[in-house]
Short mmCIF file of C-alpha atoms and ligand atoms in Angstrom, two decimals:
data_model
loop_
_atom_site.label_atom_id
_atom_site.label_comp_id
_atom_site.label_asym_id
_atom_site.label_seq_id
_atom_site.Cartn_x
_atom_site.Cartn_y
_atom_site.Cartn_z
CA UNK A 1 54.47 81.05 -167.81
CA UNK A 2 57.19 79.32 -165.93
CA UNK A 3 57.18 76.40 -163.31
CA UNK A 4 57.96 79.29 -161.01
CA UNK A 5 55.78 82.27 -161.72
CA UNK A 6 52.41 79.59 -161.36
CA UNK A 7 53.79 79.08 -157.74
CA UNK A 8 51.53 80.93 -155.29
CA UNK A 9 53.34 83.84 -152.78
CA UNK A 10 53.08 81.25 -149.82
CA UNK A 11 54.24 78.36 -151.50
CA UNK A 12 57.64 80.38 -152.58
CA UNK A 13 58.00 81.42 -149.09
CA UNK A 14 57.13 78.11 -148.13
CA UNK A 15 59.92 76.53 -150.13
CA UNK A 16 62.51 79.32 -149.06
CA UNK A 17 61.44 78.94 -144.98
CA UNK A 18 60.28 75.59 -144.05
CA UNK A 19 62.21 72.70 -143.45
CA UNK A 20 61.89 69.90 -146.02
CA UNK A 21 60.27 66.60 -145.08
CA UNK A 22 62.83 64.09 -145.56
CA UNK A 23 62.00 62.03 -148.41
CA UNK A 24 63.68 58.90 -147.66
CA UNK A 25 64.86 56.33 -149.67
CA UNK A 26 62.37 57.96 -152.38
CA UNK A 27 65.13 60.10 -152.88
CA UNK A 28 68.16 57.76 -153.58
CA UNK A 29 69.10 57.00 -157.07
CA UNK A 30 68.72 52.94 -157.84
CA UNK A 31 72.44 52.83 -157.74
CA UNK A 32 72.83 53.97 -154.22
CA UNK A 33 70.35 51.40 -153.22
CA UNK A 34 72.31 48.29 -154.61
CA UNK A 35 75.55 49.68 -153.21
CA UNK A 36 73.50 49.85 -149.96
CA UNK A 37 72.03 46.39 -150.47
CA UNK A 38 76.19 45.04 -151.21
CA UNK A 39 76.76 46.75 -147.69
CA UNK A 40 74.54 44.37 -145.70
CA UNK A 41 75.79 41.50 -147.21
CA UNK A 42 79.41 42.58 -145.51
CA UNK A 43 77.31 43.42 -142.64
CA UNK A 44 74.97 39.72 -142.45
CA UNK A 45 78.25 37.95 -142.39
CA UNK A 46 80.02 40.15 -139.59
CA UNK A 47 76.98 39.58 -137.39
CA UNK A 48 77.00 35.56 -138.03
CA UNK A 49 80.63 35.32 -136.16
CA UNK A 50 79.81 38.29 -133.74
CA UNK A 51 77.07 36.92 -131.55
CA UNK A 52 79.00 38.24 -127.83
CA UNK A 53 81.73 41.04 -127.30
CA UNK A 54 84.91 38.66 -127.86
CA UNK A 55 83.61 37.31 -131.45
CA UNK A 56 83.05 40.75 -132.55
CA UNK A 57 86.50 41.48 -131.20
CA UNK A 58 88.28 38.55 -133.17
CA UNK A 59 86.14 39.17 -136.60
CA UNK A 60 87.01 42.87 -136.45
CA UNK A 61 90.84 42.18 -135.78
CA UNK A 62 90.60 39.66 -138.94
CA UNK A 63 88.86 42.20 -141.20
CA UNK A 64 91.57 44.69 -139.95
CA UNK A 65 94.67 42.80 -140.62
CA UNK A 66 93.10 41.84 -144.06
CA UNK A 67 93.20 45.88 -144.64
CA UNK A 68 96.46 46.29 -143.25
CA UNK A 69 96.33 47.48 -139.91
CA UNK A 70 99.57 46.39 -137.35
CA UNK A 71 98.88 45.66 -133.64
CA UNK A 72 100.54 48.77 -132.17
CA UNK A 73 103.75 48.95 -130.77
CA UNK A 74 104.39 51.87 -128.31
CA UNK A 75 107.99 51.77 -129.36
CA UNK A 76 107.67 52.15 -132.38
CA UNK A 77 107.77 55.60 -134.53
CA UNK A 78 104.34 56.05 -137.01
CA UNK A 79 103.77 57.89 -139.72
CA UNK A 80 100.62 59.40 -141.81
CA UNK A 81 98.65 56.82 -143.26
CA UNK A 82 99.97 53.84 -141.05
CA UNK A 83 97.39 51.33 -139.40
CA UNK A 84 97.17 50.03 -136.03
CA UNK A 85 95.07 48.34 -133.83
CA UNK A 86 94.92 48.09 -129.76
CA UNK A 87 92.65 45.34 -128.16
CA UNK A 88 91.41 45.66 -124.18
CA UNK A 89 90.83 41.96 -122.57
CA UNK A 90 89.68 40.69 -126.02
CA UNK A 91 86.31 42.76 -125.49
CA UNK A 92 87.60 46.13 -126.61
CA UNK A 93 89.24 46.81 -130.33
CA UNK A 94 90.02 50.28 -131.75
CA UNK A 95 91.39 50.96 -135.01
CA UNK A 96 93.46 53.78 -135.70
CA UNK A 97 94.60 55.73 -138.94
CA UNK A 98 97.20 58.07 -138.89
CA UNK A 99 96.74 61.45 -139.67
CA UNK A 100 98.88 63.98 -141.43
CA UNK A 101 98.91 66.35 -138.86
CA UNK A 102 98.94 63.17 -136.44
CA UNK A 103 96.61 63.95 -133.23
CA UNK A 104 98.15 67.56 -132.43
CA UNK A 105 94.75 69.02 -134.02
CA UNK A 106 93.01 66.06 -132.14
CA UNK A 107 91.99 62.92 -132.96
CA UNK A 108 88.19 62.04 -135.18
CA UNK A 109 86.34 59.65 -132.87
CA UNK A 110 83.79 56.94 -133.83
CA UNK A 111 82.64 55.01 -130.71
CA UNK A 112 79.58 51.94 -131.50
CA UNK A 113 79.15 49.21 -128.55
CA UNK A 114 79.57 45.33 -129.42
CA UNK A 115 77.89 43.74 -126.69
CA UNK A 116 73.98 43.25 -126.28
CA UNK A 117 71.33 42.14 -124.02
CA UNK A 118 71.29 38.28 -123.62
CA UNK A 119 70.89 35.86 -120.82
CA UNK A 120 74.26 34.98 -118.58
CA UNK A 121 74.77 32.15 -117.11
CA UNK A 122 75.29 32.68 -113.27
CA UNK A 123 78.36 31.54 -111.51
CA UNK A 124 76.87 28.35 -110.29
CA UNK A 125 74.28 27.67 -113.00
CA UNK A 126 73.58 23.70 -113.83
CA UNK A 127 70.93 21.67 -111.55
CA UNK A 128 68.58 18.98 -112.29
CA UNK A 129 65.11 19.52 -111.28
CA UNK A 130 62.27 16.83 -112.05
CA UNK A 131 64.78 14.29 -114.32
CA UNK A 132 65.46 17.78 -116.45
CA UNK A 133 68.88 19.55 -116.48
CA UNK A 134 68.70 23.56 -116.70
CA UNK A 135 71.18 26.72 -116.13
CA UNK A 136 69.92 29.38 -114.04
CA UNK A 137 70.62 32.55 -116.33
CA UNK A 138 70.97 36.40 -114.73
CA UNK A 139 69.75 38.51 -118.01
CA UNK A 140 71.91 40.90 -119.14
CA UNK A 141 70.84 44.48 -120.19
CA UNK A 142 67.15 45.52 -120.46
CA UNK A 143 65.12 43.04 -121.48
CA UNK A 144 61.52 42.01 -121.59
CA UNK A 145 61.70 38.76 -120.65
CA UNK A 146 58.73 37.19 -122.22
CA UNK A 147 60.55 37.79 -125.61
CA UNK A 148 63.50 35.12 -124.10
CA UNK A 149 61.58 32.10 -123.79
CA UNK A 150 60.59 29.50 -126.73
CA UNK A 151 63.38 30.50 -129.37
CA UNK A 152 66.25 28.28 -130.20
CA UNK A 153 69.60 30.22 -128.29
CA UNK A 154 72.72 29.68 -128.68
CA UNK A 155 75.80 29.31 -126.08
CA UNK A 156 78.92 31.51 -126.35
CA UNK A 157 81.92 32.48 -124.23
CA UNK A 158 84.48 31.25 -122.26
CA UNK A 159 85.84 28.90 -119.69
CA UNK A 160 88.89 29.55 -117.72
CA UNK A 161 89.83 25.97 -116.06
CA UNK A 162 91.52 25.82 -112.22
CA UNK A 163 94.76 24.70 -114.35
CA UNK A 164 94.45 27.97 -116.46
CA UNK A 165 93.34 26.35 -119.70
CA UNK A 166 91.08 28.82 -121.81
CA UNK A 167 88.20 27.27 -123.29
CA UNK A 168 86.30 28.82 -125.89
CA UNK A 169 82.65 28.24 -126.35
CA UNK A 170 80.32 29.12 -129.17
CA UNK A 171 77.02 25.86 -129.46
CA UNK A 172 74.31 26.31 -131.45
CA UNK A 173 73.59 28.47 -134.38
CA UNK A 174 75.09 25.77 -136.83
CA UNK A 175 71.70 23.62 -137.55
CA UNK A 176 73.96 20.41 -137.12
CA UNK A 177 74.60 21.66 -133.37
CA UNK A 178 72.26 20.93 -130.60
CA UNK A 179 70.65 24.60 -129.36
CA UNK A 180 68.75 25.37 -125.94
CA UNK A 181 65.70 27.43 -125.06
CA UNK A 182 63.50 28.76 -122.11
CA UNK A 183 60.09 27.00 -121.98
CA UNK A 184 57.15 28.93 -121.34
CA UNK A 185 53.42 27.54 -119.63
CA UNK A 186 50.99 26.90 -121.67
CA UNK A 187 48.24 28.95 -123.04
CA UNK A 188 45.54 25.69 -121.54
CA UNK A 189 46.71 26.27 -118.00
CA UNK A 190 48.17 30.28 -118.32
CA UNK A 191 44.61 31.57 -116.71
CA UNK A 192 46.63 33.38 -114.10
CA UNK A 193 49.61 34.06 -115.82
CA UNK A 194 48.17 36.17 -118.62
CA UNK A 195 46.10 38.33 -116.50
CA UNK A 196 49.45 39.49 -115.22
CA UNK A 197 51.33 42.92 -116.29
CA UNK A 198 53.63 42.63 -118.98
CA UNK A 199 56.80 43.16 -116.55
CA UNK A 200 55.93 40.66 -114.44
CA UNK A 201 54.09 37.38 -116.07
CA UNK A 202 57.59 36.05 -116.58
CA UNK A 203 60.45 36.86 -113.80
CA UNK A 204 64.32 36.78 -114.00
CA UNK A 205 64.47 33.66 -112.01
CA UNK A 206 61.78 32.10 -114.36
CA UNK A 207 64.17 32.47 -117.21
CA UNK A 208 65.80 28.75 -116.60
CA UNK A 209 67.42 26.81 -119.85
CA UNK A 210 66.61 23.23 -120.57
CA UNK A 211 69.97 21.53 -121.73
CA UNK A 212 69.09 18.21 -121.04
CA UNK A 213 66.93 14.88 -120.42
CA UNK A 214 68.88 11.54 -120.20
CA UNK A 215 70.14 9.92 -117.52
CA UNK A 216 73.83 8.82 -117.51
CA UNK A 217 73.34 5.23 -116.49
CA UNK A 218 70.69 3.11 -114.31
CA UNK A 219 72.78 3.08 -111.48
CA UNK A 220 70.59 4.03 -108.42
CA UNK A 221 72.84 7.60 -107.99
CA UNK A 222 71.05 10.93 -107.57
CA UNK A 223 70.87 13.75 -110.48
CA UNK A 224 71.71 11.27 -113.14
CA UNK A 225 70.73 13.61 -116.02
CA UNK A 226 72.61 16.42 -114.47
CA UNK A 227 75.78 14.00 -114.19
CA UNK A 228 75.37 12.92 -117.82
CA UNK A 229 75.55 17.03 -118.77
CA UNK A 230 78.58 17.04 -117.09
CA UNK A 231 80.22 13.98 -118.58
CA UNK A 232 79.28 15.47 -121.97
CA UNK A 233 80.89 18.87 -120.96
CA UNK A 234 83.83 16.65 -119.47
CA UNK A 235 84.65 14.72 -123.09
CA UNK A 236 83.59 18.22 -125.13
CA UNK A 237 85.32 20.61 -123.12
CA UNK A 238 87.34 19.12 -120.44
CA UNK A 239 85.47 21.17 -117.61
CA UNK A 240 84.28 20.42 -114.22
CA UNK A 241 81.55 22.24 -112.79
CA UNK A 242 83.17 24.25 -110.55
CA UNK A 243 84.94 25.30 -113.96
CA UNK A 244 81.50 27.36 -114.43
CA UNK A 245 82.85 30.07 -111.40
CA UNK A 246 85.54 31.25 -113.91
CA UNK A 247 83.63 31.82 -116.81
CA UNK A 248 81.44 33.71 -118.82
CA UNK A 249 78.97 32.55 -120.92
CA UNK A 250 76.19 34.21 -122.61
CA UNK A 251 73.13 32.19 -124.52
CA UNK A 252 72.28 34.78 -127.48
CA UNK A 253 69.03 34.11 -129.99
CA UNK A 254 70.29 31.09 -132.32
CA UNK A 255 69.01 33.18 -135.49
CA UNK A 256 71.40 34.60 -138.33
CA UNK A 257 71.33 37.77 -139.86
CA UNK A 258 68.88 37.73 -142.99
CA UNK A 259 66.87 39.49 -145.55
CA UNK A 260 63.18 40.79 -144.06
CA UNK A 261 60.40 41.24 -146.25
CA UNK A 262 59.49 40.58 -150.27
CA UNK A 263 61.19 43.28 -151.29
CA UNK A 264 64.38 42.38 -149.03
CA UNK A 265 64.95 46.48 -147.97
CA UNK A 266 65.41 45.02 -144.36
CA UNK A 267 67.82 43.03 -142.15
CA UNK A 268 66.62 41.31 -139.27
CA UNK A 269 68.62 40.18 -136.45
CA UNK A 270 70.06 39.71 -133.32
CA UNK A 271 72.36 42.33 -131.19
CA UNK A 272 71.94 44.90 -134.19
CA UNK A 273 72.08 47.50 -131.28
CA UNK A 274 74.77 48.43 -131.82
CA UNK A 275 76.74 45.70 -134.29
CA UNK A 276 75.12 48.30 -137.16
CA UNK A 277 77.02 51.07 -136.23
CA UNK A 278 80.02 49.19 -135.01
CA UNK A 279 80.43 47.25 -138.49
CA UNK A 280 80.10 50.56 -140.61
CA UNK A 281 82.23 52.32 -138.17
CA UNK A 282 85.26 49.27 -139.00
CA UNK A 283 85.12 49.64 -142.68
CA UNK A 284 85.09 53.22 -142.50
CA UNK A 285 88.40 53.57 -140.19
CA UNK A 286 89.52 50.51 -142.95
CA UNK A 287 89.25 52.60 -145.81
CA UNK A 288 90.62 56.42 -144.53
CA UNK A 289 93.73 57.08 -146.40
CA UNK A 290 95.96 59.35 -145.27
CA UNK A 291 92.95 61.44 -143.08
CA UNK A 292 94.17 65.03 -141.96
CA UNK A 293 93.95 64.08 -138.00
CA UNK A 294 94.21 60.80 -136.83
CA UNK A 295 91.07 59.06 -136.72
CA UNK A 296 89.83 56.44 -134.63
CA UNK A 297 87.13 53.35 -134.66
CA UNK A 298 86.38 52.17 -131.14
CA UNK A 299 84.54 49.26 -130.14
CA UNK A 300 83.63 48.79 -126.42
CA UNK A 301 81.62 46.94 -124.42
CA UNK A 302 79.31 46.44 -121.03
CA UNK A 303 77.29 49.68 -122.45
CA UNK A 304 74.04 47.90 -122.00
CA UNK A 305 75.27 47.54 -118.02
CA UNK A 306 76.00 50.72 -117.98
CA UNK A 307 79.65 51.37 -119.44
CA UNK A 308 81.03 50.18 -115.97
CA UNK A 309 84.13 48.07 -115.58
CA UNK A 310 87.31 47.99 -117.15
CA UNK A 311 86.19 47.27 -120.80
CA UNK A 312 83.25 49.53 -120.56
CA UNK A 313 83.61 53.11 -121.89
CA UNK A 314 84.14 54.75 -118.56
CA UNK A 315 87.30 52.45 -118.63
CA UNK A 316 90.61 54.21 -118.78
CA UNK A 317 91.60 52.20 -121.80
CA UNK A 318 90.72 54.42 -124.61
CA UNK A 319 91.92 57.36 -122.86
CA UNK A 320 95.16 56.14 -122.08
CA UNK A 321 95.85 54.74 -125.94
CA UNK A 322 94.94 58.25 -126.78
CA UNK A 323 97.65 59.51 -124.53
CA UNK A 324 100.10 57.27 -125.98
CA UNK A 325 99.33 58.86 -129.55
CA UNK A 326 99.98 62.32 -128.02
CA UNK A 327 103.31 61.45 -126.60
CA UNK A 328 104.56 60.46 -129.49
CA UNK A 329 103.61 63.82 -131.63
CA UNK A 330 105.08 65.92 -128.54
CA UNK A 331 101.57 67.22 -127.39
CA UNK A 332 99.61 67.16 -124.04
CA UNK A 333 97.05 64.40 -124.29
CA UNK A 334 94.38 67.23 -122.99
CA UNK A 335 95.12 68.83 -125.06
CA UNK A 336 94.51 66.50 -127.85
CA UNK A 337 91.21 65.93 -126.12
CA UNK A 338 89.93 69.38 -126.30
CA UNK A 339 90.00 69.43 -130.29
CA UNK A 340 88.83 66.00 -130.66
CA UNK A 341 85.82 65.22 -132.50
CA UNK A 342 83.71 62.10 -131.95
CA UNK A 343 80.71 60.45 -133.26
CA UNK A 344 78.55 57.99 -130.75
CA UNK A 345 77.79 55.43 -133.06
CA UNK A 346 74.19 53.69 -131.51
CA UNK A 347 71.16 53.20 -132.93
CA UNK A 348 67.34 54.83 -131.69
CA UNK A 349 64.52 53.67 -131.92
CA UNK A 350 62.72 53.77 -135.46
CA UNK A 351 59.07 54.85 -135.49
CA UNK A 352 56.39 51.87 -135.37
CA UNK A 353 53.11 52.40 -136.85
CA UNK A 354 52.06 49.27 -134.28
CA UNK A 355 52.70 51.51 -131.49
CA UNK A 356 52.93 54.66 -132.54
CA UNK A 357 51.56 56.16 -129.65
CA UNK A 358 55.01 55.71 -128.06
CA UNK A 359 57.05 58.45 -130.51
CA UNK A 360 56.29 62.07 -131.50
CA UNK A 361 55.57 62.02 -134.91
CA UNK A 362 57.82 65.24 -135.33
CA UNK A 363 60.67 64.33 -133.61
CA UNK A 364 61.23 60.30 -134.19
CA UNK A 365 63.11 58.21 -136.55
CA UNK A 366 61.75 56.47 -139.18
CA UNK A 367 63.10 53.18 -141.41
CA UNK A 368 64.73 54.37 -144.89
CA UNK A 369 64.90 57.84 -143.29
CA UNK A 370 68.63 57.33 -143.27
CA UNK A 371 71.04 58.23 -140.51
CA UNK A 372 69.82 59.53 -136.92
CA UNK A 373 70.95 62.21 -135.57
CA UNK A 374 70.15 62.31 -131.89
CA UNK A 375 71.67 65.24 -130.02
CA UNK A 376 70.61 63.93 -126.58
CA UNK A 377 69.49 60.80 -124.90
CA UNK A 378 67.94 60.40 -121.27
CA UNK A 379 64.86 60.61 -119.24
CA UNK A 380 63.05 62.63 -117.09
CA UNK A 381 63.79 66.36 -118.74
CA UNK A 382 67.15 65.76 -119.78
CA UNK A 383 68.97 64.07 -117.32
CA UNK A 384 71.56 61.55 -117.61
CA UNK A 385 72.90 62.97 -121.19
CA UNK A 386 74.68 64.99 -122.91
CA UNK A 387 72.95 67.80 -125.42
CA UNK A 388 74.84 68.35 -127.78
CA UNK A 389 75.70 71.61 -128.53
CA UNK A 390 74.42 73.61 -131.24
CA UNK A 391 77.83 74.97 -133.02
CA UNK A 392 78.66 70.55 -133.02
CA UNK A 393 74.93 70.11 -134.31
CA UNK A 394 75.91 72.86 -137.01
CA UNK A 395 78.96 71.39 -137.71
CA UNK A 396 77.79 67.92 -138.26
CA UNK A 397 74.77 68.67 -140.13
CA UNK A 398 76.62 70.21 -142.83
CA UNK A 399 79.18 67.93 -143.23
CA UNK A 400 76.11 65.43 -144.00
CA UNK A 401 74.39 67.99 -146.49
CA UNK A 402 78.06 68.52 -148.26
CA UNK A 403 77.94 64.88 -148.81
CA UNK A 404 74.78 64.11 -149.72
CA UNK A 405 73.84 61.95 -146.98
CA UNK A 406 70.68 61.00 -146.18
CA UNK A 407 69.70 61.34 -142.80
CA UNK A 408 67.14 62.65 -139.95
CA UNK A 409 67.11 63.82 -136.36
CA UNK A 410 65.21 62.03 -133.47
CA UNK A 411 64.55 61.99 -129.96
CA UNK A 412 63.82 58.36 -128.24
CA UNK A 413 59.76 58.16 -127.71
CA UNK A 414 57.92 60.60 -126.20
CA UNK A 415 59.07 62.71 -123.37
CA UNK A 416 58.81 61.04 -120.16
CA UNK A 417 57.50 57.54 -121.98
CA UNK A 418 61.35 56.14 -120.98
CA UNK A 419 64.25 56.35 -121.96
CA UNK A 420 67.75 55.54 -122.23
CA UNK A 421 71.32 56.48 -123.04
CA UNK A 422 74.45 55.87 -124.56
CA UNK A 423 78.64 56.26 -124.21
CA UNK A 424 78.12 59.93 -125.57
CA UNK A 425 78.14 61.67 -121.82
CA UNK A 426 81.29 59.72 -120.83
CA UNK A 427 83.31 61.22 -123.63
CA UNK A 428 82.16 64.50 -123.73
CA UNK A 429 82.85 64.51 -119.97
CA UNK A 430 86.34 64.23 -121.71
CA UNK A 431 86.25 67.36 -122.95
CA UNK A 432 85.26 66.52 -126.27
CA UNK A 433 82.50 67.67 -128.59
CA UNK A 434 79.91 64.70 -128.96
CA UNK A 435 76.48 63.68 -130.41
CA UNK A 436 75.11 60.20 -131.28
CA UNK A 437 74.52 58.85 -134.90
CA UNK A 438 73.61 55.77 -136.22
CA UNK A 439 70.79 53.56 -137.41
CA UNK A 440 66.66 53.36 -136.20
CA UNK A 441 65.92 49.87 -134.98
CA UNK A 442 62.74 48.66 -135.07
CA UNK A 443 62.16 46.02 -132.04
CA UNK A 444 65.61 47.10 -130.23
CA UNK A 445 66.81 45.05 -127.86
CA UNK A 446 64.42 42.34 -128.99
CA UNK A 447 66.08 38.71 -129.70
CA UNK A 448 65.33 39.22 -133.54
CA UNK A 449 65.79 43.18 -134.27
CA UNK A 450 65.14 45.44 -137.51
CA UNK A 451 67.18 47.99 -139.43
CA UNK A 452 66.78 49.18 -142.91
CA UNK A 453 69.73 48.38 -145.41
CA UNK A 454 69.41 51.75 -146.91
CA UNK A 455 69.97 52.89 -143.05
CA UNK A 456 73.28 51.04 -142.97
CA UNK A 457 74.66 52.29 -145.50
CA UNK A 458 74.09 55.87 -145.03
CA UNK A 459 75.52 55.41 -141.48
CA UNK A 460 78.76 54.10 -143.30
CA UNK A 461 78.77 56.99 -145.34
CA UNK A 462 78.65 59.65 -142.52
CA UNK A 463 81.46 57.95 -140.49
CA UNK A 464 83.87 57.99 -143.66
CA UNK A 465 82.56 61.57 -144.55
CA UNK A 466 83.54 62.35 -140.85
CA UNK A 467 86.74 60.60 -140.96
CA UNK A 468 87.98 62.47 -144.38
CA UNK A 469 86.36 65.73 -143.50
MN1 LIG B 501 73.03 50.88 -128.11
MN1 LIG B 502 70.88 49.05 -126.22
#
């Protein structure tokens, strides 16, 4: 008898008719798992010099001119297969490939978001309270804010000074540099504290940094520890403090990127959401050759604000670069935008078997699952997205079964648990066909976050699949 005529009626119909349970990383051969492994090494040492927006922008740019790409020149005439690169207020980057058929047939979009949720400093942050110096902070993105306090952070960003100087800043993740940290009460004298909700134990205006202890001198002058702050600042960075109004500085987690767990499958980090679909989306766009329409990796930023602003992704910026490309091949940039193709590049949330009570078994995301699909985002029966359709659902989904990619669809949590969104509804309200893809975090938005290397990879291989496809 053979293997198939001992198979019951219902489990032949079974095979035919029910969707297969993805088998995850069980599935991959050993190869694809030390090619997946090699990724994340590329990927640990992007994240270690792309802590804030502006880092990722200047790593990205260095990786790019390593594979060739040009800074582009509006004058000048392209042709298939030539590289360029635009950057927007050293915050944005894309990276564009040019097609054979250039962008007349549209242009392939891959969008991921470089910046993360941190703590800013506000405009007038340093005081002295109690013979301790501190920065008042304004958090940035959602956050919960117990997480923030008692880890080493580090300080990056920049000073403009009143004589227009530019001052860059980045303190604290070497271990020979002094880092800074939120203190917490404790445990002995938390009584009340504890028996407060989660939200609410620790407020925004409770997240104050300690950056300091010593007096400058024993003259009998006020604030002397603040002073001697500033007189460090003064000989390290030639700043003032009113130098603080034109700046922006962000304190990150002071952690690097690195191996999680004996068997080392996972990478733990900060600002993964979304650096793991941003750094997959840059090698990607560096390795198309010759692709059939242009294609396009695009970085932004401000998404966990909201995409607002002029570097965000309701910005013009993109649009207008996309504009350019269609001038040049003689076609209507709406054109262009009607037959364009893009892929939101941001992660979702990967199942937790700690609180599993928060996803739907059926429809969540789980580690070594591979890609996520996520056709829509949003809250509160569907608002605040865009739903994919189902011919770009069809679409997608087989040009990930042509190529043997692993991957899985997901929705974020249960319904009406939360939510959240991404840059997809902004650029389908372009007139393009979207849906998000990218990699299931475990801990998102947490200082030290979790994605599976396997993930990675298999998020690399969908963008290049979508680039050459
Ligand atoms: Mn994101
Ligand atoms: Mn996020």
């Amino acid at each position: 008898m053979s293997e198939n005529e001992k198979k019951t009626e219902a489990a032949k119909l079974k095979e035919k008719l029910a969707a297969k349970k993805p088998s995850g990383a069980l599935s991959l051969e050993p190869e694809i798992i030390a090619k997946a492994d090699e990724f994340c090494e590329g990927y640990k040492a992007f994240m270690n010099t792309s802590k804030v927006e502006r880092e990722a922008v200047n790593t990205t740019e260095k990786i790019a001119v390593e594979h060739g790409f040009e800074k582009y020149d509006i004058n000048k005439k392209y042709s298939a297969g030539d590289k360029v690169y635009v950057i927007n207020r050293g915050k944005n980057i894309g990276l564009a490939v040019m097609g054979k058929n250039g962008v007349k047939n549209g242009v392939k979009l891959v969008i991921a978001h470089i910046d993360s949720p941190r703590l800013d400093l506000k405009p007038n942050p340093l005081y002295e309270s109690n013979d301790l110096a501190m920065f008042k902070t304004h958090y940035y993105g959602g956050i919960k804010k117990y997480q923030w306090t008692t880890i080493p952070l580090s300080l990056h960003g920049r000073i403009v000074r009143l004589d227009g100087e530019i001052v860059d800043v980045a303190i604290g993740d070497c271990d020979d540099e002094p880092c800074f940290c939120v203190s917490d009460l404790l445990p002995h004298l938390a009584k009340e504290q504890v028996t407060k909700p989660l939200a609410k134990a620790i407020s925004g205006e409770d997240l104050n940094v300690l950056i300091g202890s010593r007096p400058f001198n024993n003259d009998k002058e006020s604030e002397q520890v603040k002073l001697n702050i500033l007189n460090l600042l003064f000989e390290k960075y030639g700043i003032i403090e009113s130098d603080f109004l034109s700046a922006e500085l962000n304190l990150v987690p002071a952690f690097k990127a690195r191996d999680v767990g004996f068997d080392r499958s996972l990478v733990g980090a900060y600002g993964h959401d979304d650096k793991v679909c941003a750094y997959p989306g840059v090698i990607a766009a560096c390795e198309a050759e010759m692709p059939e329409s242009t294609v396009i990796t695009f970085l932004c930023d401000k998404e966990e604000i909201g995409s607002d602003g002029n570097t965000g992704m309701q910005s013009a910026f993109l649009r207008d670069f996309i504009a350019d490309l269609a001038q040049a091949d003689g076609v209507e940039y709406r054109h262009v935008m009607a037959k364009s193709k893009c892929l939101s590049a941001d992660v979702n949330a990967a199942f937790d078997p700690t609180y599993a009570s928060a996803f739907e078994a059926n429809n969540a995301s789980y580690l070594n699952g591979g890609v996520i699909i996520t056709k829509y985002t949003g809250s509160g029966g569907k608002y605040d997205t865009s739903d994919a359709s189902a011919e770009y659902m069809g679409y997608i989904r087989r040009m990930l079964e042509n190529n043997k990619i692993l991957w899985q669809t997901g929705e974020l949590g249960k319904v009406d648990i939360g939510g959240g969104g991404t840059i997809a509804k902004y650029i389908a309200n372009l007139n393009v066909d979207v849906v998000d893809l990218g990699v299931p975090v475990l801990s998102m938005h947490a200082p030290f976050e979790i994605v599976s290397k396997v993930d990675v990879y298999m998020t690399y291989l969908a963008f290049a699949a979508f680039f050459a496809n």
